[in-house]
Amino acid sequence: MNYTTSETEIEELQTLARAIRLETLKALTGLGFGHYGGCMSVVETLAVLYGSVMRIDPADPDWPERDDFVLSKGHAGPALYSTLAIKGYFPLAELKTLNQNGTRLPSHPDRLRTRGVDATTGSLGQGVSIAAGMALSHRLAGRRNRVFSILGDGELNEGQCWEAFQFIAHHNLNNLTLFIDYNKQQLDGALDEVIQPFDLAAKFRAFGFEVQTIKGDDIAALLAAVAPARGGEQQPLAIVLDSIKGQGVTYLENLSNSHHLRLTPDVQLEIEKAIAELEAAHV
């Protein structure tokens, strides 16, 4: 099925992405440390999902007919929280409590704490298994709910991911779409240096997926890929996001590794410049 995007829709999603990026930077900078790089690289994907594709109801987060989202790379939780706050699940002001004592916004998503979070994640490799179970549950119950999950490229070092992929393909869970955030860095360094991923698209095809490789900030391509519902004999869809660690923030993009940063005065100055630029663009 072809999906036609309009310029207005793309512009609205670009505006949403800027807002998510801005609020995430502000929350992390207020905290003084965090997973800057991997939060930034999933912003456009979150904007497309929550701004256009997913069936959601912020007034009723447990709406039985909603689509599910699982952030398997749970360290990008702050970007998800910003998205949920902007969409009205809870007040924007609550983002200032990120990872503080008593917060409802812990460093990694917790469905028992945070309104709008569908799955608790953080232990890499486990989120995609949860997403597979959700998708199979919807299939067996005859429900139309879709499931979406974002995984990190470093997360694919976990063997549990590949067990889940085989399970998804075996059951042809085409109501589940996976996004692989291929930003080429992980905690310990460059992905290629830690362990070679080789050809991710070819590996997913070998596991029985339809695969698309899309620039991580290409909102039009993301929307066209995931907006149409899948069914029939279609294979599950895996999207390899050709992204940049720190995407959308020049300073972060140019760092040798922005996976986790603790702010020094110099780093904070650069981040505050980026925040000011985003605020100016968002007016």
CSV table of C-alpha atoms in Angstrom, one decimal:
chain,number,residue,atom,x,y,z
A,1,MET,CA,0.0,0.0,0.0
A,2,ASN,CA,1.4,3.4,-1.0
A,3,TYR,CA,1.2,6.3,1.5
A,4,THR,CA,1.2,9.9,0.4
A,5,THR,CA,2.6,12.5,2.8
A,6,SER,CA,1.7,16.1,2.6
A,7,GLU,CA,4.0,19.0,3.2
A,8,THR,CA,1.8,20.2,6.1
A,9,GLU,CA,2.1,16.9,7.8
A,10,ILE,CA,5.9,16.8,7.4
A,11,GLU,CA,6.2,20.3,8.7
A,12,GLU,CA,4.1,19.5,11.8
A,13,LEU,CA,6.2,16.4,12.5
A,14,GLN,CA,9.4,18.4,12.1
A,15,THR,CA,8.1,20.9,14.6
A,16,LEU,CA,7.2,18.1,17.0
A,17,ALA,CA,10.7,16.6,16.6
A,18,ARG,CA,12.3,20.0,17.4
A,19,ALA,CA,10.1,20.2,20.5
A,20,ILE,CA,11.1,16.7,21.6
A,21,ARG,CA,14.8,17.4,21.0
A,22,LEU,CA,14.6,20.7,22.9
A,23,GLU,CA,12.7,19.3,26.0
A,24,THR,CA,15.1,16.3,26.1
A,25,LEU,CA,18.2,18.5,26.1
A,26,LYS,CA,16.7,20.7,28.8
A,27,ALA,CA,15.8,17.8,31.0
A,28,LEU,CA,19.2,16.1,30.7
A,29,THR,CA,21.1,19.4,31.1
A,30,GLY,CA,19.0,20.2,34.2
A,31,LEU,CA,20.1,16.8,35.6
A,32,GLY,CA,23.7,17.4,34.7
A,33,PHE,CA,24.4,14.1,33.0
A,34,GLY,CA,22.7,11.4,30.9
A,35,HIS,CA,22.4,9.6,27.6
A,36,TYR,CA,22.5,12.5,25.2
A,37,GLY,CA,23.6,10.8,22.0
A,38,GLY,CA,21.2,7.9,21.9
A,39,CYS,CA,18.2,10.2,22.9
A,40,MET,CA,18.9,12.5,20.0
A,41,SER,CA,19.2,9.8,17.4
A,42,VAL,CA,15.6,8.5,18.0
A,43,VAL,CA,13.8,11.9,18.1
A,44,GLU,CA,12.4,11.8,14.6
A,45,THR,CA,11.2,8.2,14.9
A,46,LEU,CA,9.3,9.1,18.1
A,47,ALA,CA,7.9,12.2,16.4
A,48,VAL,CA,6.5,10.1,13.5
A,49,LEU,CA,5.1,7.4,15.8
A,50,TYR,CA,3.5,9.6,18.4
A,51,GLY,CA,2.7,12.5,16.1
A,52,SER,CA,1.0,10.6,13.2
A,53,VAL,CA,1.2,6.8,13.1
A,54,MET,CA,0.2,5.3,16.5
A,55,ARG,CA,-3.4,5.2,17.8
A,56,ILE,CA,-3.1,6.7,21.2
A,57,ASP,CA,-5.3,8.5,23.8
A,58,PRO,CA,-3.3,10.6,26.3
A,59,ALA,CA,-6.4,11.0,28.3
A,60,ASP,CA,-6.7,7.2,28.6
A,61,PRO,CA,-3.2,5.7,28.5
A,62,ASP,CA,-4.7,2.2,29.1
A,63,TRP,CA,-7.2,2.4,26.2
A,64,PRO,CA,-7.5,-1.2,25.0
A,65,GLU,CA,-7.4,-0.3,21.3
A,66,ARG,CA,-4.2,1.7,21.6
A,67,ASP,CA,-1.0,0.8,19.7
A,68,ASP,CA,1.9,-0.2,21.9
A,69,PHE,CA,5.4,1.2,22.0
A,70,VAL,CA,8.4,-0.5,23.6
A,71,LEU,CA,11.7,1.4,24.0
A,72,SER,CA,14.0,-1.6,24.1
A,73,LYS,CA,17.0,0.7,24.3
A,74,GLY,CA,15.7,2.0,27.6
A,75,HIS,CA,18.6,4.5,28.1
A,76,ALA,CA,16.8,6.8,25.7
A,77,GLY,CA,14.0,7.1,28.2
A,78,PRO,CA,14.3,10.9,28.5
A,79,ALA,CA,13.4,11.3,24.8
A,80,LEU,CA,10.3,9.2,25.3
A,81,TYR,CA,9.3,11.2,28.4
A,82,SER,CA,9.6,14.4,26.4
A,83,THR,CA,7.4,12.9,23.7
A,84,LEU,CA,4.8,11.8,26.2
A,85,ALA,CA,4.8,15.2,28.0
A,86,ILE,CA,4.4,17.1,24.8
A,87,LYS,CA,1.5,14.8,23.7
A,88,GLY,CA,-0.3,15.5,27.1
A,89,TYR,CA,0.3,12.4,29.1
A,90,PHE,CA,1.6,14.5,32.0
A,91,PRO,CA,2.7,18.1,32.5
A,92,LEU,CA,5.9,19.4,30.8
A,93,ALA,CA,7.1,20.7,34.1
A,94,GLU,CA,7.5,17.2,35.4
A,95,LEU,CA,10.4,16.7,33.0
A,96,LYS,CA,12.4,18.8,35.5
A,97,THR,CA,12.2,15.9,37.9
A,98,LEU,CA,14.0,13.4,35.6
A,99,ASN,CA,15.9,10.8,37.6
A,100,GLN,CA,15.4,12.8,40.9
A,101,ASN,CA,14.4,11.1,44.2
A,102,GLY,CA,10.7,10.3,44.1
A,103,THR,CA,10.3,11.1,40.4
A,104,ARG,CA,7.8,9.4,38.1
A,105,LEU,CA,10.5,9.6,35.4
A,106,PRO,CA,13.4,7.3,36.3
A,107,SER,CA,16.4,7.1,34.0
A,108,HIS,CA,14.9,4.1,32.2
A,109,PRO,CA,11.2,3.6,31.5
A,110,ASP,CA,9.0,2.0,34.1
A,111,ARG,CA,5.4,1.3,33.2
A,112,LEU,CA,4.4,1.2,36.8
A,113,ARG,CA,5.7,4.8,37.4
A,114,THR,CA,5.2,6.7,34.2
A,115,ARG,CA,1.9,7.5,32.6
A,116,GLY,CA,2.0,6.4,28.9
A,117,VAL,CA,4.9,3.9,29.2
A,118,ASP,CA,3.8,0.5,27.9
A,119,ALA,CA,6.8,-1.6,29.0
A,120,THR,CA,9.5,-1.4,31.6
A,121,THR,CA,12.9,-1.6,29.9
A,122,GLY,CA,16.6,-1.0,30.5
A,123,SER,CA,18.1,-4.5,30.5
A,124,LEU,CA,19.2,-4.6,26.9
A,125,GLY,CA,17.7,-7.3,24.7
A,126,GLN,CA,14.6,-7.8,26.9
A,127,GLY,CA,12.4,-5.1,25.4
A,128,VAL,CA,12.1,-6.6,22.0
A,129,SER,CA,11.0,-9.9,23.6
A,130,ILE,CA,8.3,-8.0,25.4
A,131,ALA,CA,7.2,-6.4,22.2
A,132,ALA,CA,7.1,-9.8,20.5
A,133,GLY,CA,4.8,-11.1,23.3
A,134,MET,CA,2.5,-8.1,22.9
A,135,ALA,CA,2.3,-8.6,19.2
A,136,LEU,CA,1.5,-12.3,19.5
A,137,SER,CA,-1.1,-11.6,22.2
A,138,HIS,CA,-2.9,-9.1,19.9
A,139,ARG,CA,-2.7,-11.6,17.0
A,140,LEU,CA,-4.2,-14.5,19.1
A,141,ALA,CA,-7.0,-12.2,20.4
A,142,GLY,CA,-7.9,-10.9,17.0
A,143,ARG,CA,-7.1,-7.3,17.9
A,144,ARG,CA,-5.9,-4.7,15.4
A,145,ASN,CA,-3.4,-3.1,17.8
A,146,ARG,CA,0.0,-2.5,16.3
A,147,VAL,CA,3.3,-2.7,18.2
A,148,PHE,CA,6.5,-0.6,17.6
A,149,SER,CA,9.9,-1.1,19.2
A,150,ILE,CA,13.2,0.8,19.0
A,151,LEU,CA,16.4,-1.1,19.6
A,152,GLY,CA,20.0,0.1,19.8
A,153,ASP,CA,22.7,-1.1,17.5
A,154,GLY,CA,24.9,-2.0,20.4
A,155,GLU,CA,21.9,-3.8,22.0
A,156,LEU,CA,22.1,-6.3,19.1
A,157,ASN,CA,25.2,-7.7,20.8
A,158,GLU,CA,22.7,-9.4,23.1
A,159,GLY,CA,21.8,-12.9,21.9
A,160,GLN,CA,18.3,-12.5,23.3
A,161,CYS,CA,17.5,-10.0,20.5
A,162,TRP,CA,18.2,-12.6,17.8
A,163,GLU,CA,16.1,-15.2,19.6
A,164,ALA,CA,13.3,-12.7,19.6
A,165,PHE,CA,13.8,-11.9,15.9
A,166,GLN,CA,13.5,-15.6,15.1
A,167,PHE,CA,10.4,-15.9,17.2
A,168,ILE,CA,8.8,-12.8,15.5
A,169,ALA,CA,9.6,-14.1,12.0
A,170,HIS,CA,8.4,-17.7,12.8
A,171,HIS,CA,5.0,-16.3,13.9
A,172,ASN,CA,5.0,-13.8,11.1
A,173,LEU,CA,4.2,-11.0,13.5
A,174,ASN,CA,3.6,-8.3,10.9
A,175,ASN,CA,1.7,-6.3,13.4
A,176,LEU,CA,5.1,-5.5,15.0
A,177,THR,CA,7.6,-3.0,13.5
A,178,LEU,CA,11.2,-2.8,14.7
A,179,PHE,CA,13.5,0.2,14.4
A,180,ILE,CA,17.2,-0.4,14.7
A,181,ASP,CA,19.0,2.8,15.8
A,182,TYR,CA,22.1,2.3,13.8
A,183,ASN,CA,24.0,5.3,15.2
A,184,LYS,CA,27.3,3.4,15.2
A,185,GLN,CA,28.4,4.1,18.8
A,186,GLN,CA,27.8,2.3,22.0
A,187,LEU,CA,28.9,2.7,25.6
A,188,ASP,CA,32.4,1.3,25.1
A,189,GLY,CA,33.2,3.0,21.8
A,190,ALA,CA,32.6,2.7,18.1
A,191,LEU,CA,30.3,-0.1,17.1
A,192,ASP,CA,32.8,-1.5,14.6
A,193,GLU,CA,35.5,-1.6,17.2
A,194,VAL,CA,33.5,-3.3,20.0
A,195,ILE,CA,32.0,-6.0,17.7
A,196,GLN,CA,31.4,-5.8,14.0
A,197,PRO,CA,27.6,-5.7,13.2
A,198,PHE,CA,28.4,-6.7,9.5
A,199,ASP,CA,25.4,-6.1,7.1
A,200,LEU,CA,22.4,-5.5,9.4
A,201,ALA,CA,19.9,-5.4,6.6
A,202,ALA,CA,21.1,-8.7,5.1
A,203,LYS,CA,20.9,-10.3,8.6
A,204,PHE,CA,17.4,-9.2,9.1
A,205,ARG,CA,16.4,-10.4,5.7
A,206,ALA,CA,17.9,-13.8,6.5
A,207,PHE,CA,15.8,-13.9,9.6
A,208,GLY,CA,12.6,-13.4,7.6
A,209,PHE,CA,12.0,-9.7,7.8
A,210,GLU,CA,11.2,-7.1,5.2
A,211,VAL,CA,13.9,-4.5,5.6
A,212,GLN,CA,14.2,-0.8,4.8
A,213,THR,CA,17.2,1.4,5.5
A,214,ILE,CA,16.2,5.0,6.2
A,215,LYS,CA,18.1,8.1,7.3
A,216,GLY,CA,17.3,8.6,10.9
A,217,ASP,CA,16.1,12.1,10.4
A,218,ASP,CA,14.1,11.5,7.2
A,219,ILE,CA,10.6,12.1,8.5
A,220,ALA,CA,8.9,11.7,5.1
A,221,ALA,CA,10.5,8.3,4.5
A,222,LEU,CA,9.8,7.1,8.0
A,223,LEU,CA,6.2,8.1,7.7
A,224,ALA,CA,5.8,6.4,4.3
A,225,ALA,CA,7.3,3.2,5.7
A,226,VAL,CA,5.3,2.8,8.8
A,227,ALA,CA,2.0,4.6,8.4
A,228,PRO,CA,0.3,1.8,6.3
A,229,ALA,CA,-0.9,-1.1,8.5
A,230,ARG,CA,0.6,-4.4,7.6
A,231,GLY,CA,-1.2,-7.7,7.2
A,232,GLY,CA,-1.9,-10.8,5.1
A,233,GLU,CA,1.3,-12.5,3.9
A,234,GLN,CA,3.5,-9.4,4.5
A,235,GLN,CA,6.6,-10.1,6.6
A,236,PRO,CA,7.4,-8.3,9.8
A,237,LEU,CA,9.1,-5.0,9.1
A,238,ALA,CA,12.6,-4.0,10.4
A,239,ILE,CA,13.8,-0.5,9.7
A,240,VAL,CA,17.5,0.2,10.0
A,241,LEU,CA,17.8,3.8,11.0
A,242,ASP,CA,21.0,5.2,9.5
A,243,SER,CA,21.3,7.7,12.3
A,244,ILE,CA,24.0,9.8,14.0
A,245,LYS,CA,24.7,9.8,17.6
A,246,GLY,CA,23.6,13.1,18.9
A,247,GLN,CA,21.5,13.7,15.8
A,248,GLY,CA,20.3,17.2,15.3
A,249,VAL,CA,22.8,18.8,17.6
A,250,THR,CA,26.0,19.7,15.8
A,251,TYR,CA,28.2,19.7,18.9
A,252,LEU,CA,27.0,16.2,19.9
A,253,GLU,CA,27.3,14.8,16.4
A,254,ASN,CA,30.9,15.8,16.3
A,255,LEU,CA,31.9,14.2,19.6
A,256,SER,CA,33.9,11.0,19.4
A,257,ASN,CA,31.3,9.4,21.7
A,258,SER,CA,28.2,11.1,23.1
A,259,HIS,CA,26.6,8.0,24.5
A,260,HIS,CA,26.7,9.3,28.1
A,261,LEU,CA,27.9,12.7,29.1
A,262,ARG,CA,28.5,14.3,32.5
A,263,LEU,CA,28.5,18.0,32.0
A,264,THR,CA,31.7,19.9,32.5
A,265,PRO,CA,31.4,23.7,32.2
A,266,ASP,CA,32.7,23.7,28.6
A,267,VAL,CA,30.3,20.9,27.6
A,268,GLN,CA,27.4,22.6,29.4
A,269,LEU,CA,28.1,25.8,27.5
A,270,GLU,CA,27.9,24.0,24.2
A,271,ILE,CA,24.7,22.3,25.1
A,272,GLU,CA,23.1,25.6,26.3
A,273,LYS,CA,24.0,27.1,22.9
A,274,ALA,CA,22.2,24.2,21.2
A,275,ILE,CA,19.2,24.7,23.4
A,276,ALA,CA,19.1,28.4,22.6
A,277,GLU,CA,19.2,27.6,18.9
A,278,LEU,CA,16.4,25.2,19.1
A,279,GLU,CA,14.3,27.6,21.2
A,280,ALA,CA,14.8,30.3,18.5
A,281,ALA,CA,13.8,27.8,15.8
A,282,HIS,CA,10.8,26.6,17.7
A,283,VAL,CA,9.2,30.1,18.1
